[in-house]
Structures are given as C-alpha cells and as structure tokens.
Amino acid sequence: MMITFERDTTRQRIKFSDDRVCKSHLLNCCPHDVLSGTRMDLGECLKVHDLALRADYEIASKEQDFFFELDAMDHLQSFIADCDRRTEVAKKRLAETQEEISAEVAAKAERVHELNEEIGKLLAKVEQLGADGNVEESQKVMDEVEKARAKKREAEEVYRNSMPASSFQQQKLRVCEVCSAYLGLHDNDRRLADHFGGKLHLGFIEIREKLEELRRVVADKQEKRNQERLKRREEREKEEREKLRRSRSHSKNPRRSRSRDRRRHRSRSASRERKRRTRSKSREKRHRHRSRSSSRSRSRSHQRSRHSSRDRSRERKKRSSKERSSRDKERSRDHDRTSRDKDRSSRERSPRDNKDRKRSYESANGRSEDRRSSEEREAGEI
C-alpha cells in the first residue's frame, strides 16, 4: 500500500514531458503493455505508465510536435533487435540437434512450414470475424483455408516422398520469425490457429507494425526538417546575394551613393537637432519647475523663519523685561541697603570727624601764624 501511494503521488507531480514517463506508453506501443499476460511477459515497465498522461499528450500534440516518436522508435528497435537475436540463437540450436538434410529437401520442408503459417493466420482471421459477427467474410476466409489445406497435403506428400520413412517420422521444428516460438512441421490446424491467433504472436505483429510506422513518421519529419533547413539556408544565401548586389551597385554609382549618404547624413543631423532641441526644452522645463519649486520652498522657509524670528524676539523681549525688572528690584534693594549703611556709618563717624576737624583747624592756624612771624622777621631785617 505504501509503494502504490508513493507512485500515485509521483504521478500527480510529473507531466507527460518528464523523462520518467514512458514515451512508448504515450504512443500506445510499449512492449510491457502489449505482451502482458503472455509467455513472454516482461513485467512492469521501469518508467511511469498513466492513461491520464497519455490523454494530456494527445491533447497537447494537436498544437505542438514533441517528437516523442523518436524515443519510442529507439525503444521498439532495441526490443525487436533482442527478439531477432533470440530467434537466431534458436535456429542455431535446431541446426545442431536435428539431422542434416539436403537443400532440396529443406526447401520442400520450408514450403510445408509456409503453408502451415498461412493456414494458422487464416484460421485466426476467421475466429476474429466470427467474434465480430461478420459471417459472410468468415465463410469466404474458410474457403481460402480449405484451399491452403489442399496445398499443404500436396506439399507434405512431396516432402514425404523425398525423405526416408525413418527420418520422416521425426518431428521437424521451425522457429517463428515473428515471435521466435517453435513450430512443428506436422502440427494440426488447431495448434496452428492457437499460435497465429494467440496474444503473443499478434502482440509481436503489432509491435513490428508500429515500429515500421514510427520509422516512416520519423523519416517524414526528418525530411521535413531538412527541407526547412534548406529553405532557411537558401533564404540566407539570397539575402547575402542581395546585400552583395547592393554593395556592388553602390560602388558602380558613386554619385548616387554619395547623394544618398548626404541625404542620410542630413536626415540624421536633422533628427539629432530635433532631439537636441527637445532635450533642451525638456531641460528648461525641468529647470523652471525646479526653480519654481525652490522659490516656493524658499518663500515658505523665509516665512517660517520670520515667524520663528518674531516668536524668538518676543520671547527675548519678555525675558529681557523680566530680567530688567529683576535687576531694578535688586538695585533698589542694594541702594536701600547702601543708604542705610551710610547713615549708620555717618552717625558713628560724626564725633570723630568733629575732633579731627578741630585738630586740623588748630594746626592750620598755627602754621599761618608761623608764616606771618617769619615774614615779619624777614621784612625787619631788610
């Protein structure tokens, strides 16, 4: 259960274009599906098989070619090559075990084998038509079977006459070229019908037919691709020739080429001038827009600065008035203090000053008297 759950989850995650998906299954030709339930059942394929992915591929292939036919062709080629290798090995073993016979007798035995194969295929066809309900066609095929049986009896009679009785009694075997199974020379119709109408033989026929179909499809697609490549190469060569012819025509007519070059140069210069003008106009517009925006921003900033300066001046004035009032109050207080101190000191110094004044006055009078006496003495001497 766990393994199946993991497989389901991986199938939900991947797409049909994933490398893990079997491309032969998408094209309905995988040998693991065709030969399932037969003697050569190959078991489960290593890659993812999912009918939903096949449906997605069929829808998507109508709009896009994914070239999955190449992968499927390689797969079927390897399988059929392996089957053919087994057939050759079985033939060698039969050649070693069975008695050697002449080339003429071998050709007669080969004719009997071919008729047996034809009868078996016709009987398988009759059974298929009867199962489908097509009675008239099955009756016609039965008439062909009776004719093939008559031919087989004649071929066996010829082969019996060419072989001795002892060796004729041996069972002559043959390897089926389609499914590498062993067939007997004396097998009855029922045995031949079971073999040629069996799932193993029909499955190998289906695989071989599908391989041939894929080869045709791949060959057609490769041819189509080659034609497209040749067409693109011819177009490139044609363009190169046209360029070479133009260059030669320019070299043969230098005047025309010069005039064309001048025209081109003028047109280019005119276009450059237009571009330059448009660029200059755009630059001027941008400059104007920037200058306007800058002037607006400046005016706004100036107004803001004015308002801020006014607010600051008002605040300063308020602060200065407050400081002045505080200073005046402090000065008045200091003045009152100083005046009080002066009054106290004057009161304390008043008696001392009077004494000092008296002393100075007396000293001054004494000095003046001394001067007068000295002057009188000098005058008397004269």
Tab-separated table of C-alpha atoms in Angstrom:
chain	number	residue	atom	x	y	z
A	1	MET	CA	0.000	0.000	0.000
A	2	MET	CA	2.815	2.384	0.809
A	3	ILE	CA	4.522	1.754	-2.540
A	4	THR	CA	1.325	2.329	-4.515
A	5	PHE	CA	0.682	5.563	-2.581
A	6	GLU	CA	4.167	6.851	-3.414
A	7	ARG	CA	3.649	6.014	-7.085
A	8	ASP	CA	0.328	7.849	-7.127
A	9	THR	CA	1.896	10.938	-5.579
A	10	THR	CA	4.752	10.906	-8.111
A	11	ARG	CA	2.268	10.574	-10.968
A	12	GLN	CA	0.390	13.585	-9.687
A	13	ARG	CA	3.546	15.657	-9.546
A	14	ILE	CA	5.018	14.889	-13.004
A	15	LYS	CA	3.903	15.860	-16.513
A	16	PHE	CA	3.885	13.840	-19.714
A	17	SER	CA	7.036	15.628	-20.927
A	18	ASP	CA	9.047	14.356	-17.941
A	19	ASP	CA	11.913	11.940	-18.646
A	20	ARG	CA	10.451	9.482	-16.142
A	21	VAL	CA	7.352	8.985	-18.317
A	22	CYS	CA	7.426	6.154	-20.890
A	23	LYS	CA	7.131	7.720	-24.347
A	24	SER	CA	6.163	4.361	-25.883
A	25	HIS	CA	3.227	4.210	-23.475
A	26	LEU	CA	2.116	7.681	-24.604
A	27	LEU	CA	2.058	6.359	-28.187
A	28	ASN	CA	0.325	3.093	-27.091
A	29	CYS	CA	3.113	0.771	-28.206
A	30	CYS	CA	5.063	-0.192	-25.094
A	31	PRO	CA	6.050	-3.904	-25.174
A	32	HIS	CA	5.364	-4.204	-21.447
A	33	ASP	CA	1.702	-3.404	-22.119
A	34	VAL	CA	1.343	-5.319	-25.386
A	35	LEU	CA	2.877	-8.595	-24.130
A	36	SER	CA	1.388	-8.583	-20.642
A	37	GLY	CA	-0.162	-11.934	-19.702
A	38	THR	CA	1.716	-13.908	-22.383
A	39	ARG	CA	4.544	-16.431	-22.220
A	40	MET	CA	6.992	-13.548	-22.726
A	41	ASP	CA	5.502	-11.200	-20.129
A	42	LEU	CA	8.135	-8.513	-19.408
A	43	GLY	CA	6.641	-7.396	-16.128
A	44	GLU	CA	6.112	-3.772	-15.109
A	45	CYS	CA	7.911	-1.054	-17.045
A	46	LEU	CA	10.601	0.891	-15.220
A	47	LYS	CA	9.068	4.177	-16.351
A	48	VAL	CA	5.720	5.729	-15.458
A	49	HIS	CA	2.586	4.496	-17.237
A	50	ASP	CA	-0.555	6.553	-16.801
A	51	LEU	CA	-3.605	6.876	-19.060
A	52	ALA	CA	-4.217	10.435	-17.854
A	53	LEU	CA	-0.756	11.470	-19.054
A	54	ARG	CA	-1.488	9.817	-22.417
A	55	ALA	CA	-4.702	11.836	-22.709
A	56	ASP	CA	-2.820	15.057	-21.865
A	57	TYR	CA	-0.227	14.224	-24.517
A	58	GLU	CA	-2.873	13.553	-27.169
A	59	ILE	CA	-4.457	16.945	-26.483
A	60	ALA	CA	-1.160	18.832	-26.439
A	61	SER	CA	0.232	17.093	-29.548
A	62	LYS	CA	-2.514	18.675	-31.655
A	63	GLU	CA	-0.972	22.111	-31.066
A	64	GLN	CA	2.726	21.239	-30.756
A	65	ASP	CA	5.007	18.486	-32.023
A	66	PHE	CA	7.085	16.972	-29.196
A	67	PHE	CA	8.983	14.423	-31.380
A	68	PHE	CA	8.332	11.557	-28.940
A	69	GLU	CA	8.208	9.200	-31.929
A	70	LEU	CA	11.994	9.132	-31.987
A	71	ASP	CA	12.220	7.905	-28.367
A	72	ALA	CA	9.528	5.284	-28.946
A	73	MET	CA	11.253	4.106	-32.143
A	74	ASP	CA	14.549	3.630	-30.303
A	75	HIS	CA	12.762	1.654	-27.572
A	76	LEU	CA	10.998	-0.678	-30.026
A	77	GLN	CA	14.127	-1.102	-32.138
A	78	SER	CA	16.108	-2.318	-29.139
A	79	PHE	CA	13.308	-4.711	-28.167
A	80	ILE	CA	12.899	-6.155	-31.699
A	81	ALA	CA	16.661	-6.475	-32.085
A	82	ASP	CA	16.758	-8.530	-28.882
A	83	CYS	CA	13.912	-10.727	-30.165
A	84	ASP	CA	15.659	-11.301	-33.526
A	85	ARG	CA	18.805	-12.227	-31.654
A	86	ARG	CA	16.912	-14.890	-29.702
A	87	THR	CA	15.430	-16.204	-32.965
A	88	GLU	CA	18.896	-16.644	-34.481
A	89	VAL	CA	20.113	-18.456	-31.374
A	90	ALA	CA	17.107	-20.834	-31.533
A	91	LYS	CA	17.785	-21.532	-35.213
A	92	LYS	CA	21.381	-22.450	-34.448
A	93	ARG	CA	20.300	-24.826	-31.718
A	94	LEU	CA	17.829	-26.559	-34.082
A	95	ALA	CA	20.509	-26.871	-36.735
A	96	GLU	CA	22.797	-28.568	-34.212
A	97	THR	CA	20.214	-31.014	-32.841
A	98	GLN	CA	18.305	-32.038	-35.970
A	99	GLU	CA	19.689	-34.225	-38.729
A	100	GLU	CA	21.228	-32.549	-41.706
A	101	ILE	CA	19.186	-32.717	-44.890
A	102	SER	CA	19.838	-31.642	-48.427
A	103	ALA	CA	18.953	-28.242	-49.768
A	104	GLU	CA	16.152	-29.634	-51.942
A	105	VAL	CA	14.503	-31.422	-49.033
A	106	ALA	CA	14.930	-28.342	-46.847
A	107	ALA	CA	13.146	-26.237	-49.460
A	108	LYS	CA	10.244	-28.720	-49.509
A	109	ALA	CA	10.029	-28.644	-45.705
A	110	GLU	CA	10.106	-24.848	-45.810
A	111	ARG	CA	7.139	-24.942	-48.216
A	112	VAL	CA	5.167	-27.027	-45.716
A	113	HIS	CA	6.003	-24.576	-42.942
A	114	GLU	CA	4.844	-21.629	-45.048
A	115	LEU	CA	1.508	-23.299	-45.761
A	116	ASN	CA	1.107	-24.079	-42.065
A	117	GLU	CA	1.714	-20.433	-41.235
A	118	GLU	CA	-0.779	-19.329	-43.866
A	119	ILE	CA	-3.449	-21.694	-42.571
A	120	GLY	CA	-2.898	-20.577	-38.996
A	121	LYS	CA	-3.247	-16.896	-39.927
A	122	LEU	CA	-6.434	-17.556	-41.901
A	123	LEU	CA	-7.979	-19.519	-39.055
A	124	ALA	CA	-7.148	-16.712	-36.614
A	125	LYS	CA	-8.806	-14.277	-39.005
A	126	VAL	CA	-11.906	-16.491	-39.219
A	127	GLU	CA	-12.215	-16.519	-35.437
A	128	GLN	CA	-11.876	-12.743	-35.274
A	129	LEU	CA	-14.537	-12.213	-37.934
A	130	GLY	CA	-16.874	-14.645	-36.194
A	131	ALA	CA	-16.410	-12.798	-32.912
A	132	ASP	CA	-17.255	-9.521	-34.676
A	133	GLY	CA	-20.404	-11.112	-36.211
A	134	ASN	CA	-19.230	-10.872	-39.829
A	135	VAL	CA	-20.391	-14.299	-41.006
A	136	GLU	CA	-20.089	-13.778	-44.774
A	137	GLU	CA	-16.465	-12.669	-44.619
A	138	SER	CA	-15.600	-15.528	-42.277
A	139	GLN	CA	-17.153	-18.001	-44.754
A	140	LYS	CA	-15.007	-16.586	-47.576
A	141	VAL	CA	-11.880	-16.906	-45.438
A	142	MET	CA	-12.806	-20.527	-44.622
A	143	ASP	CA	-12.888	-21.277	-48.356
A	144	GLU	CA	-9.313	-19.915	-48.549
A	145	VAL	CA	-8.387	-22.146	-45.604
A	146	GLU	CA	-9.651	-25.230	-47.458
A	147	LYS	CA	-7.575	-24.306	-50.481
A	148	ALA	CA	-4.466	-23.839	-48.285
A	149	ARG	CA	-5.086	-27.215	-46.644
A	150	ALA	CA	-5.196	-28.906	-50.042
A	151	LYS	CA	-1.894	-27.283	-50.964
A	152	LYS	CA	-0.422	-28.389	-47.651
A	153	ARG	CA	-1.425	-32.024	-48.275
A	154	GLU	CA	0.262	-31.921	-51.667
A	155	ALA	CA	3.418	-30.331	-50.172
A	156	GLU	CA	3.544	-32.933	-47.403
A	157	GLU	CA	3.205	-35.710	-49.978
A	158	VAL	CA	6.103	-34.303	-51.946
A	159	TYR	CA	8.205	-33.937	-48.821
A	160	ARG	CA	7.345	-37.490	-47.672
A	161	ASN	CA	8.409	-38.945	-50.985
A	162	SER	CA	11.757	-37.153	-50.837
A	163	MET	CA	12.581	-38.348	-47.310
A	164	PRO	CA	13.154	-41.875	-45.977
A	165	ALA	CA	10.472	-43.282	-43.685
A	166	SER	CA	12.687	-43.308	-40.602
A	167	SER	CA	13.651	-39.644	-40.792
A	168	PHE	CA	10.157	-38.520	-41.848
A	169	GLN	CA	8.713	-39.755	-38.576
A	170	GLN	CA	10.913	-37.263	-36.663
A	171	GLN	CA	9.265	-34.055	-35.614
A	172	LYS	CA	10.774	-31.291	-37.727
A	173	LEU	CA	10.716	-27.997	-35.830
A	174	ARG	CA	10.905	-24.447	-37.058
A	175	VAL	CA	11.361	-21.103	-35.301
A	176	CYS	CA	8.663	-18.481	-35.884
A	177	GLU	CA	10.219	-15.404	-37.464
A	178	VAL	CA	7.780	-13.075	-35.701
A	179	CYS	CA	7.753	-14.221	-32.067
A	180	SER	CA	10.675	-16.725	-32.019
A	181	ALA	CA	8.385	-19.572	-30.872
A	182	TYR	CA	8.885	-23.204	-32.021
A	183	LEU	CA	6.509	-24.646	-34.662
A	184	GLY	CA	6.211	-28.292	-35.713
A	185	LEU	CA	6.054	-29.486	-39.271
A	186	HIS	CA	3.182	-31.873	-38.508
A	187	ASP	CA	1.158	-29.563	-36.218
A	188	ASN	CA	-2.580	-29.748	-36.701
A	189	ASP	CA	-4.800	-26.829	-37.632
A	190	ARG	CA	-5.926	-26.230	-34.066
A	191	ARG	CA	-2.355	-25.881	-32.842
A	192	LEU	CA	-1.509	-23.547	-35.691
A	193	ALA	CA	-4.621	-21.432	-35.110
A	194	ASP	CA	-3.832	-21.131	-31.421
A	195	HIS	CA	-0.328	-19.969	-32.200
A	196	PHE	CA	-1.039	-17.499	-35.014
A	197	GLY	CA	-4.164	-16.186	-33.299
A	198	GLY	CA	-2.585	-16.061	-29.881
A	199	LYS	CA	-1.795	-12.904	-27.949
A	200	LEU	CA	1.961	-13.438	-28.137
A	201	HIS	CA	2.152	-13.702	-31.913
A	202	LEU	CA	-0.345	-10.899	-32.518
A	203	GLY	CA	1.451	-8.718	-29.975
A	204	PHE	CA	4.743	-9.120	-31.810
A	205	ILE	CA	2.994	-8.336	-35.097
A	206	GLU	CA	1.542	-5.181	-33.549
A	207	ILE	CA	4.952	-4.114	-32.206
A	208	ARG	CA	6.667	-4.712	-35.560
A	209	GLU	CA	3.966	-2.846	-37.480
A	210	LYS	CA	4.152	0.042	-35.012
A	211	LEU	CA	7.923	0.132	-35.430
A	212	GLU	CA	7.571	0.391	-39.214
A	213	GLU	CA	5.002	3.148	-38.797
A	214	LEU	CA	7.275	5.065	-36.433
A	215	ARG	CA	10.149	4.730	-38.874
A	216	ARG	CA	8.031	6.251	-41.625
A	217	VAL	CA	6.847	9.064	-39.371
A	218	VAL	CA	10.368	9.861	-38.159
A	219	ALA	CA	11.714	9.743	-41.725
A	220	ASP	CA	8.961	12.136	-42.895
A	221	LYS	CA	9.651	14.533	-40.029
A	222	GLN	CA	13.381	14.438	-40.618
A	223	GLU	CA	12.833	15.095	-44.315
A	224	LYS	CA	10.536	17.984	-43.450
A	225	ARG	CA	13.148	19.393	-41.094
A	226	ASN	CA	15.825	19.057	-43.726
A	227	GLN	CA	13.633	20.873	-46.228
A	228	GLU	CA	13.029	23.678	-43.749
A	229	ARG	CA	16.759	23.935	-43.095
A	230	LEU	CA	17.485	24.044	-46.826
A	231	LYS	CA	14.812	26.688	-47.260
A	232	ARG	CA	16.292	28.834	-44.480
A	233	ARG	CA	19.753	28.358	-45.934
A	234	GLU	CA	18.523	29.430	-49.377
A	235	GLU	CA	16.869	32.481	-47.848
A	236	ARG	CA	20.091	33.436	-46.058
A	237	GLU	CA	22.093	32.958	-49.263
A	238	LYS	CA	19.553	35.037	-51.143
A	239	GLU	CA	19.836	37.842	-48.583
A	240	GLU	CA	23.630	37.718	-48.767
A	241	ARG	CA	23.477	37.911	-52.567
A	242	GLU	CA	21.113	40.851	-52.364
A	243	LYS	CA	23.446	42.649	-49.973
A	244	LEU	CA	26.401	41.936	-52.244
A	245	ARG	CA	24.491	43.212	-55.254
A	246	ARG	CA	23.557	46.392	-53.424
A	247	SER	CA	27.134	46.971	-52.359
A	248	ARG	CA	28.296	46.487	-55.934
A	249	SER	CA	25.654	48.880	-57.235
A	250	HIS	CA	26.809	51.460	-54.687
A	251	SER	CA	30.394	51.022	-55.822
A	252	LYS	CA	29.404	51.353	-59.519
A	253	ASN	CA	27.392	54.554	-58.956
A	254	PRO	CA	29.466	56.627	-56.526
A	255	ARG	CA	27.490	59.804	-57.215
A	256	ARG	CA	24.208	58.199	-56.291
A	257	SER	CA	25.767	56.631	-53.272
A	258	ARG	CA	27.259	59.962	-52.235
A	259	SER	CA	23.956	61.741	-52.672
A	260	ARG	CA	22.238	59.018	-50.652
A	261	ASP	CA	24.895	59.311	-47.976
A	262	ARG	CA	24.386	63.070	-47.908
A	263	ARG	CA	20.648	62.681	-47.605
A	264	ARG	CA	21.073	60.175	-44.858
A	265	HIS	CA	23.562	62.429	-43.124
A	266	ARG	CA	21.187	65.394	-43.415
A	267	SER	CA	18.263	63.415	-42.165
A	268	ARG	CA	20.353	62.096	-39.296
A	269	SER	CA	21.638	65.577	-38.446
A	270	ALA	CA	18.090	66.967	-38.599
A	271	SER	CA	16.833	64.216	-36.364
A	272	ARG	CA	19.741	64.821	-33.969
A	273	GLU	CA	18.954	68.564	-33.949
A	274	ARG	CA	15.321	67.840	-33.180
A	275	LYS	CA	16.298	65.507	-30.420
A	276	ARG	CA	18.712	68.097	-29.045
A	277	ARG	CA	16.009	70.787	-29.110
A	278	THR	CA	13.510	68.577	-27.431
A	279	ARG	CA	16.107	67.687	-24.818
A	280	SER	CA	16.955	71.368	-24.230
A	281	LYS	CA	13.253	72.228	-23.929
A	282	SER	CA	12.728	69.435	-21.500
A	283	ARG	CA	15.773	70.581	-19.534
A	284	GLU	CA	14.450	74.179	-19.449
A	285	LYS	CA	11.086	72.978	-18.281
A	286	ARG	CA	12.717	70.902	-15.597
A	287	HIS	CA	14.900	73.866	-14.569
A	288	ARG	CA	11.860	76.154	-14.407
A	289	HIS	CA	9.925	73.657	-12.437
A	290	ARG	CA	12.860	73.176	-10.089
A	291	SER	CA	13.374	76.976	-9.727
A	292	ARG	CA	9.678	77.477	-9.012
A	293	SER	CA	9.647	74.695	-6.524
A	294	SER	CA	12.863	76.014	-4.933
A	295	SER	CA	11.479	79.597	-4.794
A	296	ARG	CA	8.282	78.317	-3.240
A	297	SER	CA	10.240	76.318	-0.759
A	298	ARG	CA	12.450	79.354	-0.038
A	299	SER	CA	9.468	81.652	0.455
A	300	ARG	CA	7.898	79.119	2.704
A	301	SER	CA	11.122	78.714	4.623
A	302	HIS	CA	11.529	82.524	4.779
A	303	GLN	CA	8.026	82.924	6.150
A	304	ARG	CA	8.684	80.187	8.604
A	305	SER	CA	11.962	81.862	9.603
A	306	ARG	CA	10.150	85.197	10.003
A	307	HIS	CA	7.533	83.705	12.191
A	308	SER	CA	10.163	81.902	14.155
A	309	SER	CA	12.304	85.083	14.474
A	310	ARG	CA	9.264	87.060	15.643
A	311	ASP	CA	8.463	84.462	18.179
A	312	ARG	CA	12.078	84.425	19.291
A	313	SER	CA	12.203	88.260	19.550
A	314	ARG	CA	9.020	88.278	21.570
A	315	GLU	CA	10.395	85.678	23.870
A	316	ARG	CA	13.642	87.627	24.144
A	317	LYS	CA	11.785	90.844	24.961
A	318	LYS	CA	9.753	89.087	27.585
A	319	ARG	CA	12.899	87.606	29.033
A	320	SER	CA	14.750	90.976	28.907
A	321	SER	CA	11.821	92.793	30.558
A	322	LYS	CA	11.712	90.170	33.245
A	323	GLU	CA	15.462	90.420	33.723
A	324	ARG	CA	15.311	94.255	33.846
A	325	SER	CA	12.553	94.254	36.389
A	326	SER	CA	14.511	91.760	38.477
A	327	ARG	CA	17.659	93.876	38.096
A	328	ASP	CA	15.816	97.094	39.109
A	329	LYS	CA	14.413	95.380	42.117
A	330	GLU	CA	17.857	94.143	43.085
A	331	ARG	CA	19.365	97.644	42.514
A	332	SER	CA	16.696	99.310	44.616
A	333	ARG	CA	17.333	96.792	47.321
A	334	ASP	CA	21.086	97.400	47.109
A	335	HIS	CA	20.584	101.164	47.129
A	336	ASP	CA	18.400	100.930	50.195
A	337	ARG	CA	20.993	98.784	51.861
A	338	THR	CA	23.844	101.162	50.955
A	339	SER	CA	21.875	104.201	52.137
A	340	ARG	CA	21.164	102.521	55.414
A	341	ASP	CA	24.810	101.581	55.801
A	342	LYS	CA	25.882	105.177	55.038
A	343	ASP	CA	23.522	106.579	57.621
A	344	ARG	CA	24.840	104.215	60.233
A	345	SER	CA	28.445	104.967	59.343
A	346	SER	CA	27.802	108.738	59.312
A	347	ARG	CA	26.240	108.548	62.725
A	348	GLU	CA	29.176	106.573	64.009
A	349	ARG	CA	31.787	108.856	62.400
A	350	SER	CA	30.280	112.281	63.348
A	351	PRO	CA	32.000	112.734	66.791
A	352	ARG	CA	35.279	111.513	65.392
A	353	ASP	CA	35.058	113.982	62.499
A	354	ASN	CA	34.427	116.905	64.734
A	355	LYS	CA	37.526	116.130	66.718
A	356	ASP	CA	39.564	115.744	63.571
A	357	ARG	CA	38.267	118.997	62.205
A	358	LYS	CA	39.220	120.836	65.301
A	359	ARG	CA	42.664	119.415	65.205
A	360	SER	CA	43.148	120.325	61.592
A	361	TYR	CA	41.860	123.799	62.160
A	362	GLU	CA	44.208	124.411	65.045
A	363	SER	CA	47.145	123.080	63.143
A	364	ALA	CA	46.273	125.284	60.220
A	365	ASN	CA	46.070	128.400	62.417
A	366	GLY	CA	49.415	127.600	63.975
A	367	ARG	CA	51.054	127.247	60.620
A	368	SER	CA	49.622	130.528	59.397
A	369	GLU	CA	50.929	132.326	62.482
A	370	ASP	CA	54.364	130.865	61.987
A	371	ARG	CA	54.371	132.049	58.402
A	372	ARG	CA	53.371	135.567	59.401
A	373	SER	CA	56.085	135.763	62.071
A	374	SER	CA	58.713	134.556	59.621
A	375	GLU	CA	57.648	137.108	57.053
A	376	GLU	CA	57.762	139.904	59.616
A	377	ARG	CA	61.285	138.935	60.618
A	378	GLU	CA	62.451	138.975	57.047
A	379	ALA	CA	60.956	142.376	56.500
A	380	GLY	CA	62.633	143.763	59.611
A	381	GLU	CA	65.985	142.542	58.522
A	382	ILE	CA	65.556	144.180	55.123
